[in-house]
Short mmCIF file of C-alpha atoms and ligand atoms in Angstrom, two decimals:
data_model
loop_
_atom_site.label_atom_id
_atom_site.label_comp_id
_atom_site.label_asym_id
_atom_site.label_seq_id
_atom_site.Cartn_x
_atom_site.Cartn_y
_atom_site.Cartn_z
CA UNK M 1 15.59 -40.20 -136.31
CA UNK M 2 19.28 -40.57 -136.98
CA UNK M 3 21.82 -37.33 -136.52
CA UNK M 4 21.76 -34.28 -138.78
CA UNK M 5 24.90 -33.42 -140.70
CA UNK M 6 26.19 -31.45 -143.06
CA UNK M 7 23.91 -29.70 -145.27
CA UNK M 8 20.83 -31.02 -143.20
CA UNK M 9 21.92 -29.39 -140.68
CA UNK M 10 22.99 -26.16 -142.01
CA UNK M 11 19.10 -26.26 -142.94
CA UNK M 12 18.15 -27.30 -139.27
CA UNK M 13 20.05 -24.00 -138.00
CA UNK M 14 18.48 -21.76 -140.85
CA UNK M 15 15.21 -22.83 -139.81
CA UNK M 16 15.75 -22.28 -135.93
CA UNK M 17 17.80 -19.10 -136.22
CA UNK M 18 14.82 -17.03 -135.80
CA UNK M 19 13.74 -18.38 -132.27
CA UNK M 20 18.01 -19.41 -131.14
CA UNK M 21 18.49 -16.30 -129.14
CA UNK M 22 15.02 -16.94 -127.35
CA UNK M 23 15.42 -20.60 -125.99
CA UNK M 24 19.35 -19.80 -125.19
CA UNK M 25 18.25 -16.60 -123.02
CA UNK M 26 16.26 -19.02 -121.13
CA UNK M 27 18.74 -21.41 -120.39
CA UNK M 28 20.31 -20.30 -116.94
CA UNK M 29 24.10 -19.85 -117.59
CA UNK M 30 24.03 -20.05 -121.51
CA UNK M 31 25.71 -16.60 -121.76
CA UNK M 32 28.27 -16.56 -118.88
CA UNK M 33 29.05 -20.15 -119.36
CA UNK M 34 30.06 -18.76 -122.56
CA UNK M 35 32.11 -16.07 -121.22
CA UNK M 36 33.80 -18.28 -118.88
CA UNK M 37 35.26 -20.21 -121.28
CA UNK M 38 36.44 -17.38 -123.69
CA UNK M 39 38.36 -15.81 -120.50
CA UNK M 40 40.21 -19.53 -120.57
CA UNK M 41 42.10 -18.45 -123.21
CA UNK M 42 43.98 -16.01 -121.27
CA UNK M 43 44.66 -13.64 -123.81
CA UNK M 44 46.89 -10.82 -122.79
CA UNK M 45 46.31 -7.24 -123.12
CA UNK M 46 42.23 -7.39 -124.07
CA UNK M 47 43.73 -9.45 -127.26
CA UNK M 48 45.64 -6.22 -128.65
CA UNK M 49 47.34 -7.46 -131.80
CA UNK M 50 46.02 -10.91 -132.15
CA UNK M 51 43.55 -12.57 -134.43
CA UNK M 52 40.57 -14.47 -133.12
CA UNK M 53 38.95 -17.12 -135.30
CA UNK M 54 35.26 -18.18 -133.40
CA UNK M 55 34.40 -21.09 -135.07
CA UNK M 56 30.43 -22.23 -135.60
CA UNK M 57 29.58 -18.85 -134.45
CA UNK M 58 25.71 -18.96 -134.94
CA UNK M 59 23.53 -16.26 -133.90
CA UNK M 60 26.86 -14.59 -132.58
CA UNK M 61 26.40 -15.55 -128.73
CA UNK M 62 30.43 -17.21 -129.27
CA UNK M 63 31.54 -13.98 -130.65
CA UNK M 64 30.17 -11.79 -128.19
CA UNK M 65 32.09 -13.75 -125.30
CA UNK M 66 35.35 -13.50 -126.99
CA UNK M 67 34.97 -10.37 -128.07
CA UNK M 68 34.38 -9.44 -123.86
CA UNK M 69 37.70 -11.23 -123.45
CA UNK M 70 39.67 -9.62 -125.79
CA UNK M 71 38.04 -6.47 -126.89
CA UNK M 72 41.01 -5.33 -129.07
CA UNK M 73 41.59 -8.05 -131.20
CA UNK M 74 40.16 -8.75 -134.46
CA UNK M 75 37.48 -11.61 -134.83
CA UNK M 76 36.55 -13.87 -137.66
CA UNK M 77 33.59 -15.39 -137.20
CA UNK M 78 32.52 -18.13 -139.28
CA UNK M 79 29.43 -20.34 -140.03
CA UNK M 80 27.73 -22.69 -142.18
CA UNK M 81 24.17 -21.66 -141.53
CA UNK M 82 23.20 -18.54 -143.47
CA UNK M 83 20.22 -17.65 -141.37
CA UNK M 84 21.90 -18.36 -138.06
CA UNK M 85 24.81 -15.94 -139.55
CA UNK M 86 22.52 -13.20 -140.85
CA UNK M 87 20.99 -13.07 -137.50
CA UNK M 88 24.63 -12.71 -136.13
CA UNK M 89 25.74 -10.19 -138.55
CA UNK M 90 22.05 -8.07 -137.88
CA UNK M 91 23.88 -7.21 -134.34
CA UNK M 92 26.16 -3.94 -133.32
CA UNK M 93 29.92 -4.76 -133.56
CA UNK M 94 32.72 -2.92 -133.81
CA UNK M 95 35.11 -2.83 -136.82
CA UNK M 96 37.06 -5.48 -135.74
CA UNK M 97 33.99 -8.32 -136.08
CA UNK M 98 33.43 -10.03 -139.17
CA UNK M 99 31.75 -12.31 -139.98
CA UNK M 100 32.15 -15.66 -142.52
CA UNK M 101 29.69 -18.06 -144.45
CA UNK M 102 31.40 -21.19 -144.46
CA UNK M 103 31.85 -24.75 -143.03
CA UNK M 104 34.47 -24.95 -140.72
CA UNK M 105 36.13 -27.75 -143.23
CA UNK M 106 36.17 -25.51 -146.11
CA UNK M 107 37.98 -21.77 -144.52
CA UNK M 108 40.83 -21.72 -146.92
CA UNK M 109 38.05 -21.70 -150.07
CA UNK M 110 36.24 -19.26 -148.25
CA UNK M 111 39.29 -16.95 -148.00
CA UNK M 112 39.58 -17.19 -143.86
CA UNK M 113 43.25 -17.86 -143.62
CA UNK M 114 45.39 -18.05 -140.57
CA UNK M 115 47.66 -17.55 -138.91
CA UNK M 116 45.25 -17.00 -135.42
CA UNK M 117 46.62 -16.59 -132.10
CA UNK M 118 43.28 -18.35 -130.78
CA UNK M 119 40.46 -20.09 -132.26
CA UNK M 120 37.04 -20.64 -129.95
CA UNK M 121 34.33 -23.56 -130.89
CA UNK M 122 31.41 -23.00 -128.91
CA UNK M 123 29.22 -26.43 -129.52
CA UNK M 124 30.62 -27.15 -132.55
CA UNK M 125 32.79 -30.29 -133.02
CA UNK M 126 30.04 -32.72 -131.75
CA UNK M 127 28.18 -31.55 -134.74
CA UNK M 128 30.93 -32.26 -137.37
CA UNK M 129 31.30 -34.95 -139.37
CA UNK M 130 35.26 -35.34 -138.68
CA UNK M 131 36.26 -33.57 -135.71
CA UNK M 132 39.77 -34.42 -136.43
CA UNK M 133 40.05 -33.13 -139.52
CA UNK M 134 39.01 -29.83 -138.75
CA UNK M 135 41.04 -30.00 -135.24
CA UNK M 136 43.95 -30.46 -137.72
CA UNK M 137 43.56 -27.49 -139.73
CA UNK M 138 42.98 -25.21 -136.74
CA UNK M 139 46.22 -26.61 -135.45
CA UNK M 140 47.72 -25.45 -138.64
CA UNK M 141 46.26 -22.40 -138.22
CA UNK M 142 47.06 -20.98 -135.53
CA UNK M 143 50.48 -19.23 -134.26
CA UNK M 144 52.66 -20.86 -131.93
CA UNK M 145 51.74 -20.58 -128.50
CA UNK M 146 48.30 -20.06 -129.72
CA UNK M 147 45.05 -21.28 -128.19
CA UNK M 148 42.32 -22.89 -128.54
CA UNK M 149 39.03 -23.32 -126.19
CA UNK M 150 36.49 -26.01 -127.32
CA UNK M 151 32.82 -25.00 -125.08
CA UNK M 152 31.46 -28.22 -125.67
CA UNK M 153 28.13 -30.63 -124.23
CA UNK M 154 30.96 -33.42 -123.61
CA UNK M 155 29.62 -35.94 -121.02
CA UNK M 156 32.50 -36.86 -117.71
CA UNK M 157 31.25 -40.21 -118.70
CA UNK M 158 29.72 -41.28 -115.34
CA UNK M 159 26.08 -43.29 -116.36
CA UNK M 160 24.32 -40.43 -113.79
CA UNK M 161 26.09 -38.09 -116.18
CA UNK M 162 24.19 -39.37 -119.08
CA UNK M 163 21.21 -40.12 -116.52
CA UNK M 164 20.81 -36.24 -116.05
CA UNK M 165 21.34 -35.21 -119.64
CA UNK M 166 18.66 -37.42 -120.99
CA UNK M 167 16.33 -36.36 -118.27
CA UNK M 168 17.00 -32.45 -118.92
CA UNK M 169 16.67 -33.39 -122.40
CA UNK M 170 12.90 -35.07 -121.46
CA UNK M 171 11.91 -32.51 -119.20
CA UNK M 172 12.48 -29.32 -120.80
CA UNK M 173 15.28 -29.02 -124.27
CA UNK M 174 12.80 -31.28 -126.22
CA UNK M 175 9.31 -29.66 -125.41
CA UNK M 176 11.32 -26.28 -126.08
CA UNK M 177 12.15 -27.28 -129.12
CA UNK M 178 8.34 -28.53 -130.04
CA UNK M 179 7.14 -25.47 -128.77
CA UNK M 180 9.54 -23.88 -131.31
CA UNK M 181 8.32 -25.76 -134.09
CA UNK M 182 11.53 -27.45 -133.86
CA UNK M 183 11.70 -30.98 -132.87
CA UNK M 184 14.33 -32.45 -135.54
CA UNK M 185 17.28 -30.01 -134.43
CA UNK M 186 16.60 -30.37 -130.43
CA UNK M 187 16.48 -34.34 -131.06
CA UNK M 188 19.38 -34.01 -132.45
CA UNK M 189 21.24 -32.28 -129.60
CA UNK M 190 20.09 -34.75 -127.89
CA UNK M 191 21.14 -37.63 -129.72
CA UNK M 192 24.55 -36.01 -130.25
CA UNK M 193 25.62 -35.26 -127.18
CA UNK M 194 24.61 -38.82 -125.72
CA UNK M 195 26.75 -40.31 -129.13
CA UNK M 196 30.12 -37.84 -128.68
CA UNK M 197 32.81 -38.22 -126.87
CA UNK M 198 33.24 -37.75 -122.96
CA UNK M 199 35.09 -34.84 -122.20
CA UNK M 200 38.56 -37.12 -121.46
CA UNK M 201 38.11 -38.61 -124.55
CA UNK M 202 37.69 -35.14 -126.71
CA UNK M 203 40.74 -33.98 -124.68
CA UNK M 204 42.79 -36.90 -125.87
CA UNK M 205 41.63 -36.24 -129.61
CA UNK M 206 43.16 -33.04 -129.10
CA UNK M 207 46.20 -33.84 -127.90
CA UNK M 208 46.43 -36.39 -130.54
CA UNK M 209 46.04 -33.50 -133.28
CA UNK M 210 49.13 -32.24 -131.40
CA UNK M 211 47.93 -29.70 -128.92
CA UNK M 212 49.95 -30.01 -125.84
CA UNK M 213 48.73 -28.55 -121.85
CA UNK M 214 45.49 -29.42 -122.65
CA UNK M 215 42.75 -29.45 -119.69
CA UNK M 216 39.29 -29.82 -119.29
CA UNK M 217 37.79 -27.20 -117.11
CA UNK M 218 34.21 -27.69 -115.23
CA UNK M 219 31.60 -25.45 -115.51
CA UNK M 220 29.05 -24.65 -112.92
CA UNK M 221 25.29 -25.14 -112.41
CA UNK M 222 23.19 -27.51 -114.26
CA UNK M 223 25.95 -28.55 -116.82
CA UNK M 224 28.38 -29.13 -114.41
CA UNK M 225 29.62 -32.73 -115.59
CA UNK M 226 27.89 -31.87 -119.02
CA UNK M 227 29.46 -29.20 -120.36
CA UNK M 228 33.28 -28.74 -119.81
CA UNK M 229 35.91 -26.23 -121.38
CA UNK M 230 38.89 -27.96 -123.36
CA UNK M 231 41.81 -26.04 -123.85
CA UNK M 232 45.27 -26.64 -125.24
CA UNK M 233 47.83 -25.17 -127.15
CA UNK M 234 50.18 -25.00 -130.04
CA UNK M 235 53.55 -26.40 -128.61
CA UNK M 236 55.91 -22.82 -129.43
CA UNK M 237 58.96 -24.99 -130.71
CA UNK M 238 58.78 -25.90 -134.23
CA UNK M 239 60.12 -29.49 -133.49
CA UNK M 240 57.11 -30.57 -131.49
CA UNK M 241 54.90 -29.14 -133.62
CA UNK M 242 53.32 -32.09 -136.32
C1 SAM F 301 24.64 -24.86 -131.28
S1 SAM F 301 25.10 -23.57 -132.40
C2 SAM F 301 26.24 -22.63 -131.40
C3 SAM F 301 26.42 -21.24 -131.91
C4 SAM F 301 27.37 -20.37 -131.07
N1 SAM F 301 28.73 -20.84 -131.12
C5 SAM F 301 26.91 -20.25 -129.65
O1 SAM F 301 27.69 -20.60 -128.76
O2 SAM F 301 25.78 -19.81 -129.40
C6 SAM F 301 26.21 -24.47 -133.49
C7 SAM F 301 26.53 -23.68 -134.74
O3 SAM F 301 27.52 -24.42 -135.46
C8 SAM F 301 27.24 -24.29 -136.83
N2 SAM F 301 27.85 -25.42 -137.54
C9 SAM F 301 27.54 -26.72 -137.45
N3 SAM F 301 28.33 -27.44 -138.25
C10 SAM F 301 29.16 -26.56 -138.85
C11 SAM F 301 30.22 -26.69 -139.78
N4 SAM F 301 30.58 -27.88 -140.28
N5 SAM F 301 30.87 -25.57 -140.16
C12 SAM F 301 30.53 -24.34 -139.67
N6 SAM F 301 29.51 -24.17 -138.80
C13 SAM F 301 28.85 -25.26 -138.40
C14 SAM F 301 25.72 -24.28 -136.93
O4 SAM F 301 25.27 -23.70 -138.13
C15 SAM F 301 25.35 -23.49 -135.68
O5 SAM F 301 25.19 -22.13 -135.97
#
């Protein structure tokens, strides 16, 4: 079975919207983990004033966590999967929210336009056909000084690393997934994560896009060494910008 992309899978998500929230309220840490890296984005004053942009939003999990970090800003979310999006859009927001059919390579024809003063991707950019691409535009898009936090399944790159995600994978994200009726999409996180990048080498491709302080931040539990943070940010002088 070779990786979904695109409009494939943009189907895969339609299809699993309806059971998403289920298998990610099972998964210990899922929802602070989330948190956790939205509050990495330090954003002053609950956010007053600034425009958020979560990227790959889904069934609205992202949102939710920046929205609890900066509950007076206003919040694009965006996604490619309609039924993952409707399910997102079904929830209680406030006025700020709003939410955006799209693929993250196509915001401008989709009318999201910048400038942001932070952008989140919650497991997004393993799933995109050119990461760099779209870490370009949200460069472009957002303020100087502004932020962005990648929440990401990137490996540290350590064989055990890759050991333990293949057995979690075994053991209970694939069975999940075939108890879902769902065993293309959850082979496919599988297969993904095991073909990204390593968390160093994401944080490079950032800083090649032209972010500058960027880190990558551990998380706790059973993704520690599996799922990091990655922040960086827009350098704030014009010169160093690219
Ligand atoms: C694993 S889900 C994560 C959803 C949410 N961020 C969360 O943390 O729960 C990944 C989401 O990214 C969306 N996605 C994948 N590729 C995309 C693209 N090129 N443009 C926009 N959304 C995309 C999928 O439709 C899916 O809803």
């Amino acid at each position: 079975m070779t990786l979904l992309r695109d409009n494939a899978l943009f189907a895969a998500f339609d299809r699993a919207a309806s059971s998403y929230d289920r298998l990610t309220a099972v998964n210990p840490g899922y929802h602070g983990h989330l948190r956790r890296s939205a509050r990495r984005l330090r954003l002053p004053d609950g956010g007053r004033g600034m425009r958020l942009l979560d990227l790959g939003c889904g069934t609205g999990a992202s949102t939710a966590a920046l929205l609890a970090a900066a509950p007076r800003a206003e919040i694009v979310a965006v996604d490619a999967s309609a039924g993952m999006l409707d399910r997102a859009a079904a929830k209680p927001w406030p006025a700020g929210v709003r939410f955006v059919h799209a693929p993250a390579e196509e915001l401008t024809a989709a009318g999201v336009e910048g400038p942001f003063h932070a952008v989140f991707a919650a497991y997004l950019f393993r799933n995109l056909t050119d990461p760099d691409a779209v870490l370009a535009a949200v460069h472009k898009m957002l303020v100087p000084d502004g932020r962005l936090a990648v929440h990401e399944y990137t490996l540290r790159g350590r064989p055990v690393d890759r050991a333990v995600w293949s057995a979690v994978c075994s053991a209970i994200v694939e069975p999940a997934g075939r108890l879902v009726g769902d065993r293309e999409l959850y082979h496919h996180l599988r297969r993904s994560v095991l073909d990204f990048d390593t968390a160093p080498v994401f944080a490079s491709r950032m800083t090649t896009a032209g972010f500058e302080s960027v880190r990558v931040l551990p998380l706790s539990g059973w993704q520690t060494n599996i799922v990091h943070t990655l922040v960086g940010r827009v350098p704030c002088s014009p010169a160093d910008r690219r």
